[in-house]
């Protein structure tokens, strides 16, 4: 397996609005991040993914950009940003900027100009189509928000496409002028010394511009069969690589969705010169109903194994690379989804951390996961939610489809992205030390228990467990490059695997349930496990005399043994 520093990285997502506020306006900012860089160093992460900080009207909190080359004033200035970059680099931490290439804000000057006249020189930067004979939109796609994916522009009498909000018109990547404009802008940031990009929704850039109707009965369809991994996507990414990435030493993580193993291999195999890795929501969306992501679906460890098999074996063995995550700013908190946010909060937070750091692939986690933060109990009425996908889903379901408001609210309370967007918890003072003013999102009421200051002092905290895992990953290349195979493949509570490299085997055992779980390995599996010692685990002491080939795990127990190969 080819070595690369981005394979060995641990990536920490900073959601700037909620990380640290330096001036008391209740909104996190760049100066706030700078004030906490020592914390990042203490944690041991080596790469920061900074969610968008460009100028934006904030309909999607920065994922709707009006100027790709300037900083949103509420976050600071270009000088602040340069200081941030220098301070990160001084501590050996890389910076990935989050770049939204699929769409802009409708307030971007390009779109303002494009919509002013059909003859605008920017018209073709976006995607326009005439109405159908009955005046309706060009096809039947719905956006991620559940409404039609096309909006009629009155002035010029045509519809424009938006896979997301109507205030986020999609760019037309089939236009070479637009592509080159984007490559220039990417070089602008790389020339300032950043280390790479997280590329938002990157496998949607090329669309089937025949715009066929979809026959899927799905609420947030976004034309997925015709907009993901579209006809020219590999050409465009290869071109981007030639024109931009190949000129720098760059780390690129492309956010994708609806990818198969062969798509991912195309995006990430080094011979193809497209992206370093993709990050994809397969695991974090296990509990989503296929026709409506807001509705829950029961899932089993067998479903999770299929996904893990794809990234570990089908992709990993074939030379592709995956960025792994179980939550980010678009998902509820990892503990609430996969673990137990009550009795076993710390155990299950550590169990998920063990999972994330011992798989093959680059781990990504969102600020606050390292404290074991959980979903937000104070978001109870629809007025408490800020993210548009939740608000529009409520509108579509309750107002257009006449569904029961309580049922819809319950779904939103369980799954909203806002659970991941509340302030970081630094200490037990008012507003958790995040701001001296009123935070833009309420602080989670558990901040007196769950905060950096307190967890730093507790050797058994989630925070100290993350630090240990991250430093183990730096010391032991087997965690990055080792081969992968499943153990106990049919177990319904325990997820287990072996990583192997250079005559060493690491056995990982994870109890995904709140009950004790017993296991006995097959003779073949037992033959692989010899002379082990316990490297790390989320319960202070092993419960039983160590006999790794059979045993019992306590609720949400995670343990890693190092054995001879
Ligand atoms: C990505 C972002 C998400 C945003 C969307 C549209 O999925 O992670 O937050 O809403 O793209 O840009
Ligand atoms: Ca501020």
CSV table of C-alpha atoms in Angstrom, one decimal, residues 171-519:
chain,number,residue,atom,x,y,z
A,171,UNK,CA,-23.4,25.9,-11.2
A,172,UNK,CA,-23.1,24.6,-14.8
A,173,UNK,CA,-19.8,22.7,-14.8
A,174,UNK,CA,-20.2,21.9,-18.5
A,175,UNK,CA,-19.2,25.5,-19.1
A,176,UNK,CA,-15.3,25.6,-19.4
A,177,UNK,CA,-15.2,29.2,-18.5
A,178,UNK,CA,-16.8,28.5,-15.2
A,179,UNK,CA,-14.5,25.6,-14.5
A,180,UNK,CA,-11.4,27.7,-15.1
A,181,UNK,CA,-12.8,30.5,-12.9
A,182,UNK,CA,-13.1,27.9,-10.2
A,183,UNK,CA,-9.6,26.5,-10.7
A,184,UNK,CA,-8.2,30.0,-10.5
A,185,UNK,CA,-10.0,30.5,-7.2
A,186,UNK,CA,-8.6,27.2,-5.8
A,187,UNK,CA,-5.1,28.3,-6.7
A,188,UNK,CA,-5.7,31.6,-4.9
A,189,UNK,CA,-6.2,29.7,-1.7
A,190,UNK,CA,-3.4,27.2,-2.3
A,191,UNK,CA,-1.0,30.0,-3.0
A,192,UNK,CA,-1.7,31.4,0.4
A,193,UNK,CA,-0.3,28.1,1.8
A,194,UNK,CA,-3.3,26.0,2.8
A,195,UNK,CA,-2.9,22.2,2.6
A,196,UNK,CA,-6.0,21.2,0.7
A,197,UNK,CA,-9.7,21.1,0.5
A,198,UNK,CA,-12.8,19.4,1.7
A,199,UNK,CA,-14.9,19.6,-1.5
A,200,UNK,CA,-18.6,19.8,-0.8
A,201,UNK,CA,-21.1,17.6,-2.8
A,202,UNK,CA,-18.3,17.0,-5.3
A,203,UNK,CA,-19.8,14.0,-7.1
A,204,UNK,CA,-22.8,16.2,-8.1
A,205,UNK,CA,-20.9,18.6,-10.4
A,206,UNK,CA,-21.7,16.9,-13.7
A,207,UNK,CA,-25.4,16.4,-14.4
A,208,UNK,CA,-27.2,14.5,-17.1
A,209,UNK,CA,-28.4,17.7,-18.9
A,210,UNK,CA,-31.2,15.9,-20.7
A,211,UNK,CA,-32.9,16.2,-17.3
A,212,UNK,CA,-35.0,13.0,-17.5
A,213,UNK,CA,-37.9,12.6,-15.0
A,214,UNK,CA,-37.1,10.4,-12.0
A,215,UNK,CA,-39.5,7.5,-11.2
A,216,UNK,CA,-38.3,7.4,-7.6
A,217,UNK,CA,-40.8,8.0,-5.0
A,218,UNK,CA,-38.5,9.9,-2.7
A,219,UNK,CA,-39.0,13.1,-0.9
A,220,UNK,CA,-35.5,14.6,-1.1
A,221,UNK,CA,-34.7,13.1,-4.5
A,222,UNK,CA,-32.5,15.8,-6.0
A,223,UNK,CA,-32.4,13.9,-9.3
A,224,UNK,CA,-29.9,11.6,-7.7
A,225,UNK,CA,-29.8,9.0,-10.5
A,226,UNK,CA,-28.9,11.8,-12.9
A,227,UNK,CA,-26.8,14.1,-10.8
A,228,UNK,CA,-24.4,11.8,-8.8
A,229,UNK,CA,-21.4,10.4,-10.6
A,230,UNK,CA,-22.7,12.1,-13.7
A,231,UNK,CA,-21.5,11.8,-17.3
A,232,UNK,CA,-18.3,14.0,-17.2
A,233,UNK,CA,-17.5,14.0,-13.5
A,234,UNK,CA,-14.3,12.1,-13.8
A,235,UNK,CA,-13.1,14.3,-16.7
A,236,UNK,CA,-13.7,17.4,-14.6
A,237,UNK,CA,-12.0,16.1,-11.5
A,238,UNK,CA,-9.0,14.9,-13.5
A,239,UNK,CA,-8.9,18.3,-15.2
A,240,UNK,CA,-9.0,19.9,-11.7
A,241,UNK,CA,-6.2,17.7,-10.7
A,242,UNK,CA,-4.1,18.7,-13.6
A,243,UNK,CA,-4.8,22.4,-13.4
A,244,UNK,CA,-4.8,22.7,-9.6
A,245,UNK,CA,-3.8,19.8,-7.4
A,246,UNK,CA,-0.8,18.6,-9.3
A,247,UNK,CA,0.8,21.9,-8.8
A,248,UNK,CA,0.8,21.7,-5.0
A,249,UNK,CA,1.3,19.1,-2.4
A,250,UNK,CA,-2.4,18.8,-1.7
A,251,UNK,CA,-4.8,16.8,0.5
A,252,UNK,CA,-8.3,16.6,-1.1
A,253,UNK,CA,-11.3,15.0,0.6
A,254,UNK,CA,-14.4,14.9,-1.7
A,255,UNK,CA,-17.8,14.7,-0.1
A,256,UNK,CA,-19.8,12.3,-2.1
A,257,UNK,CA,-23.1,10.5,-1.8
A,258,UNK,CA,-24.7,7.5,-3.7
A,259,UNK,CA,-21.3,6.0,-4.6
A,260,UNK,CA,-20.5,2.4,-5.3
A,261,UNK,CA,-17.1,0.8,-4.7
A,262,UNK,CA,-16.2,1.2,-8.3
A,263,UNK,CA,-17.1,4.9,-8.3
A,264,UNK,CA,-14.9,5.5,-5.2
A,265,UNK,CA,-12.0,3.6,-6.8
A,266,UNK,CA,-12.3,5.9,-9.8
A,267,UNK,CA,-12.3,9.0,-7.6
A,268,UNK,CA,-9.4,7.9,-5.4
A,269,UNK,CA,-7.1,5.5,-7.1
A,270,UNK,CA,-3.8,7.3,-7.3
A,271,UNK,CA,-3.3,6.3,-11.0
A,272,UNK,CA,-6.4,8.2,-12.0
A,273,UNK,CA,-5.2,11.5,-10.5
A,274,UNK,CA,-8.5,12.8,-9.2
A,275,UNK,CA,-8.9,13.0,-5.4
A,276,UNK,CA,-7.0,11.8,-2.3
A,277,UNK,CA,-10.1,10.3,-0.7
A,278,UNK,CA,-13.8,10.6,-0.6
A,279,UNK,CA,-16.0,11.0,2.5
A,280,UNK,CA,-19.4,9.6,2.2
A,281,UNK,CA,-22.4,9.3,4.5
A,282,UNK,CA,-23.2,5.6,4.1
A,283,UNK,CA,-22.5,4.6,7.7
A,284,UNK,CA,-24.1,7.7,9.3
A,285,UNK,CA,-27.2,7.3,7.2
A,286,UNK,CA,-27.8,3.7,8.1
A,287,UNK,CA,-30.9,4.6,10.1
A,288,UNK,CA,-32.5,6.6,7.2
A,289,UNK,CA,-35.5,5.3,5.3
A,290,UNK,CA,-34.6,5.3,1.6
A,291,UNK,CA,-37.7,7.3,0.5
A,292,UNK,CA,-37.4,9.8,3.4
A,293,UNK,CA,-34.2,10.4,5.3
A,294,UNK,CA,-36.2,11.9,8.2
A,295,UNK,CA,-37.9,8.7,8.9
A,296,UNK,CA,-36.0,6.0,10.9
A,297,UNK,CA,-35.2,2.6,9.7
A,298,UNK,CA,-34.1,-0.3,11.9
A,299,UNK,CA,-30.6,-1.5,11.1
A,300,UNK,CA,-28.4,-4.3,12.1
A,301,UNK,CA,-24.7,-5.0,12.4
A,302,UNK,CA,-25.0,-7.0,9.2
A,303,UNK,CA,-26.0,-3.7,7.4
A,304,UNK,CA,-23.0,-1.9,9.0
A,305,UNK,CA,-20.7,-4.8,8.0
A,306,UNK,CA,-21.7,-4.3,4.3
A,307,UNK,CA,-20.6,-0.7,4.4
A,308,UNK,CA,-17.4,-1.3,6.3
A,309,UNK,CA,-16.6,-4.2,3.9
A,310,UNK,CA,-16.9,-1.8,1.0
A,311,UNK,CA,-14.5,0.8,2.3
A,312,UNK,CA,-12.1,-1.6,4.0
A,313,UNK,CA,-11.9,-4.4,1.4
A,314,UNK,CA,-13.5,-3.5,-2.0
A,315,UNK,CA,-11.9,-0.1,-1.9
A,316,UNK,CA,-9.0,-0.4,0.5
A,317,UNK,CA,-7.6,-3.6,-1.0
A,318,UNK,CA,-7.8,-2.2,-4.5
A,319,UNK,CA,-5.8,0.9,-3.7
A,320,UNK,CA,-8.5,3.5,-3.2
A,321,UNK,CA,-8.9,5.4,0.0
A,322,UNK,CA,-11.8,6.4,2.2
A,323,UNK,CA,-12.2,9.2,4.8
A,324,UNK,CA,-14.3,7.8,7.6
A,325,UNK,CA,-16.8,9.5,9.8
A,326,UNK,CA,-19.9,8.6,11.8
A,327,UNK,CA,-21.1,12.1,12.3
A,328,UNK,CA,-20.3,15.7,11.2
A,329,UNK,CA,-22.2,19.0,11.0
A,330,UNK,CA,-24.8,17.3,8.8
A,331,UNK,CA,-25.7,14.5,11.2
A,332,UNK,CA,-27.0,14.1,14.8
A,333,UNK,CA,-24.3,13.3,17.3
A,334,UNK,CA,-22.5,10.0,17.0
A,335,UNK,CA,-23.3,8.8,20.6
A,336,UNK,CA,-27.0,9.5,20.1
A,337,UNK,CA,-27.2,7.6,16.8
A,338,UNK,CA,-24.9,4.6,17.5
A,339,UNK,CA,-24.6,4.5,21.3
A,340,UNK,CA,-26.5,5.4,24.4
A,341,UNK,CA,-26.8,9.1,25.3
A,342,UNK,CA,-28.0,8.2,28.8
A,343,UNK,CA,-26.4,5.6,31.1
A,344,UNK,CA,-23.6,4.5,28.8
A,345,UNK,CA,-22.8,7.9,27.3
A,346,UNK,CA,-19.0,7.8,28.1
A,347,UNK,CA,-18.7,4.1,27.3
A,348,UNK,CA,-20.5,4.3,24.0
A,349,UNK,CA,-18.6,7.6,23.0
A,350,UNK,CA,-15.3,5.8,23.6
A,351,UNK,CA,-16.6,2.7,21.7
A,352,UNK,CA,-17.4,4.7,18.6
A,353,UNK,CA,-14.0,6.5,18.9
A,354,UNK,CA,-12.3,3.1,19.0
A,355,UNK,CA,-14.2,2.1,15.9
A,356,UNK,CA,-13.3,5.3,14.0
A,357,UNK,CA,-9.6,5.2,14.8
A,358,UNK,CA,-9.0,1.5,14.2
A,359,UNK,CA,-10.5,1.1,10.8
A,360,UNK,CA,-8.5,1.5,7.6
A,361,UNK,CA,-9.1,5.0,6.3
A,362,UNK,CA,-8.6,8.6,7.5
A,363,UNK,CA,-10.7,9.4,10.6
A,364,UNK,CA,-12.8,12.6,10.6
A,365,UNK,CA,-14.7,13.8,13.6
A,366,UNK,CA,-16.6,17.0,14.5
A,367,UNK,CA,-15.7,19.3,17.4
A,368,UNK,CA,-17.3,18.1,20.6
A,369,UNK,CA,-17.4,14.4,19.7
A,370,UNK,CA,-14.2,14.1,21.7
A,371,UNK,CA,-16.1,15.2,24.8
A,372,UNK,CA,-18.9,12.7,24.1
A,373,UNK,CA,-21.5,15.4,23.3
A,374,UNK,CA,-25.0,14.2,22.6
A,375,UNK,CA,-28.1,15.4,20.8
A,376,UNK,CA,-29.6,18.6,22.1
A,377,UNK,CA,-32.6,18.2,24.4
A,378,UNK,CA,-33.6,21.9,24.3
A,379,UNK,CA,-34.6,21.8,20.6
A,380,UNK,CA,-38.2,21.0,21.2
A,381,UNK,CA,-40.4,23.2,19.1
A,382,UNK,CA,-40.0,23.8,15.3
A,383,UNK,CA,-39.1,27.4,16.2
A,384,UNK,CA,-35.9,26.2,17.9
A,385,UNK,CA,-34.5,24.8,14.7
A,386,UNK,CA,-32.3,26.9,12.4
A,387,UNK,CA,-31.3,24.6,9.6
A,388,UNK,CA,-33.3,25.0,6.4
A,389,UNK,CA,-33.6,21.3,5.6
A,390,UNK,CA,-35.5,20.7,8.8
A,391,UNK,CA,-37.6,23.8,8.4
A,392,UNK,CA,-38.6,23.1,4.8
A,393,UNK,CA,-39.3,19.4,5.5
A,394,UNK,CA,-41.7,20.6,8.2
A,395,UNK,CA,-43.4,23.0,5.7
A,396,UNK,CA,-43.7,20.4,3.0
A,397,UNK,CA,-45.0,17.7,5.2
A,398,UNK,CA,-47.3,19.7,7.4
A,399,UNK,CA,-48.5,22.5,5.2
A,400,UNK,CA,-48.4,20.9,1.7
A,401,UNK,CA,-49.1,17.2,2.6
A,402,UNK,CA,-51.2,17.8,5.7
A,403,UNK,CA,-49.3,15.4,7.9
A,404,UNK,CA,-49.5,15.5,11.7
A,405,UNK,CA,-47.2,18.3,13.0
A,406,UNK,CA,-46.3,16.3,16.1
A,407,UNK,CA,-45.1,13.3,14.1
A,408,UNK,CA,-43.0,15.5,11.8
A,409,UNK,CA,-41.6,17.4,14.7
A,410,UNK,CA,-40.6,14.1,16.4
A,411,UNK,CA,-38.7,13.1,13.3
A,412,UNK,CA,-36.9,16.4,13.2
A,413,UNK,CA,-36.0,16.2,16.9
A,414,UNK,CA,-34.4,12.9,16.3
A,415,UNK,CA,-32.5,13.7,13.2
A,416,UNK,CA,-31.8,17.3,12.7
A,417,UNK,CA,-28.4,18.6,11.8
A,418,UNK,CA,-28.8,21.3,14.4
A,419,UNK,CA,-27.8,18.7,17.1
A,420,UNK,CA,-24.3,19.0,15.8
A,421,UNK,CA,-24.2,22.7,15.6
A,422,UNK,CA,-24.6,24.0,19.2
A,423,UNK,CA,-21.6,25.6,21.0
A,424,UNK,CA,-18.5,23.8,21.9
A,425,UNK,CA,-18.3,23.2,25.7
A,426,UNK,CA,-15.1,24.6,27.1
A,427,UNK,CA,-15.8,24.9,30.9
A,428,UNK,CA,-18.6,25.1,33.4
A,429,UNK,CA,-19.0,28.8,33.5
A,430,UNK,CA,-22.0,30.5,31.9
A,431,UNK,CA,-22.5,29.5,28.2
A,432,UNK,CA,-19.9,26.9,28.7
A,433,UNK,CA,-17.1,29.4,28.1
A,434,UNK,CA,-18.1,29.7,24.4
A,435,UNK,CA,-19.2,33.3,24.6
A,436,UNK,CA,-19.7,36.2,27.0
A,437,UNK,CA,-22.9,37.1,25.1
A,438,UNK,CA,-25.9,35.2,24.0
A,439,UNK,CA,-25.0,32.2,21.8
A,440,UNK,CA,-26.6,31.9,18.4
A,441,UNK,CA,-27.6,28.4,19.4
A,442,UNK,CA,-28.4,27.4,22.9
A,443,UNK,CA,-25.7,25.6,24.9
A,444,UNK,CA,-26.4,22.0,25.7
A,445,UNK,CA,-27.6,21.8,29.3
A,446,UNK,CA,-25.1,19.1,30.2
A,447,UNK,CA,-22.1,21.5,29.9
A,448,UNK,CA,-21.3,21.4,33.6
A,449,UNK,CA,-20.4,17.8,33.3
A,450,UNK,CA,-19.3,17.6,29.7
A,451,UNK,CA,-16.6,20.2,29.0
A,452,UNK,CA,-13.0,20.4,28.1
A,453,UNK,CA,-11.7,21.7,31.4
A,454,UNK,CA,-13.4,18.9,33.4
A,455,UNK,CA,-12.5,16.2,31.0
A,456,UNK,CA,-8.9,17.2,30.8
A,457,UNK,CA,-8.6,16.6,34.5
A,458,UNK,CA,-10.3,13.2,34.5
A,459,UNK,CA,-8.0,10.4,33.3
A,460,UNK,CA,-11.1,8.3,32.4
A,461,UNK,CA,-12.8,11.0,30.3
A,462,UNK,CA,-13.8,10.7,26.7
A,463,UNK,CA,-11.4,13.5,25.9
A,464,UNK,CA,-8.4,11.6,27.3
A,465,UNK,CA,-9.4,8.5,25.6
A,466,UNK,CA,-9.5,10.3,22.2
A,467,UNK,CA,-6.0,11.6,22.9
A,468,UNK,CA,-4.7,8.1,23.6
A,469,UNK,CA,-6.3,6.7,20.4
A,470,UNK,CA,-4.9,9.5,18.3
A,471,UNK,CA,-1.4,9.1,19.7
A,472,UNK,CA,-1.6,5.3,19.2
A,473,UNK,CA,-2.5,5.9,15.6
A,474,UNK,CA,0.7,8.0,15.2
A,475,UNK,CA,2.9,5.4,16.7
A,476,UNK,CA,1.5,2.3,15.0
A,477,UNK,CA,1.3,2.3,11.2
A,478,UNK,CA,-0.8,-0.9,11.4
A,479,UNK,CA,-3.7,1.2,12.3
A,480,UNK,CA,-3.4,3.1,9.0
A,481,UNK,CA,-2.0,0.5,6.6
A,482,UNK,CA,-2.8,-2.8,8.1
A,483,UNK,CA,-5.0,-5.4,6.3
A,484,UNK,CA,-8.5,-5.9,7.4
A,485,UNK,CA,-10.6,-9.0,8.1
A,486,UNK,CA,-13.8,-9.6,9.9
A,487,UNK,CA,-14.0,-11.8,13.0
A,488,UNK,CA,-17.3,-13.1,14.5
A,489,UNK,CA,-18.9,-12.2,11.3
A,490,UNK,CA,-22.4,-13.2,12.3
A,491,UNK,CA,-22.5,-11.8,15.8
A,492,UNK,CA,-25.5,-9.5,16.4
A,493,UNK,CA,-24.1,-7.4,19.2
A,494,UNK,CA,-20.4,-7.5,18.7
A,495,UNK,CA,-18.6,-5.9,15.7
A,496,UNK,CA,-15.1,-7.4,15.5
A,497,UNK,CA,-12.1,-7.3,13.1
A,498,UNK,CA,-8.5,-7.9,12.8
A,499,UNK,CA,-5.9,-5.5,11.4
A,500,UNK,CA,-2.7,-7.2,10.3
A,501,UNK,CA,0.7,-6.0,9.2
A,502,UNK,CA,4.4,-7.1,9.5
A,503,UNK,CA,3.7,-10.2,11.6
A,504,UNK,CA,1.4,-8.4,14.0
A,505,UNK,CA,-2.4,-8.8,14.4
A,506,UNK,CA,-4.6,-6.3,16.2
A,507,UNK,CA,-7.9,-7.6,17.4
A,508,UNK,CA,-10.7,-5.1,17.9
A,509,UNK,CA,-13.9,-6.1,19.8
A,510,UNK,CA,-16.8,-3.6,20.0
A,511,UNK,CA,-20.1,-4.3,21.8
A,512,UNK,CA,-22.7,-2.2,20.0
A,513,UNK,CA,-25.4,-3.0,22.6
A,514,UNK,CA,-26.3,-1.9,26.1
A,515,UNK,CA,-26.3,-5.6,27.2
A,516,UNK,CA,-23.5,-8.0,28.0
A,517,UNK,CA,-22.4,-9.9,25.0
A,518,UNK,CA,-20.6,-13.3,24.9
A,519,UNK,CA,-18.6,-14.7,22.1
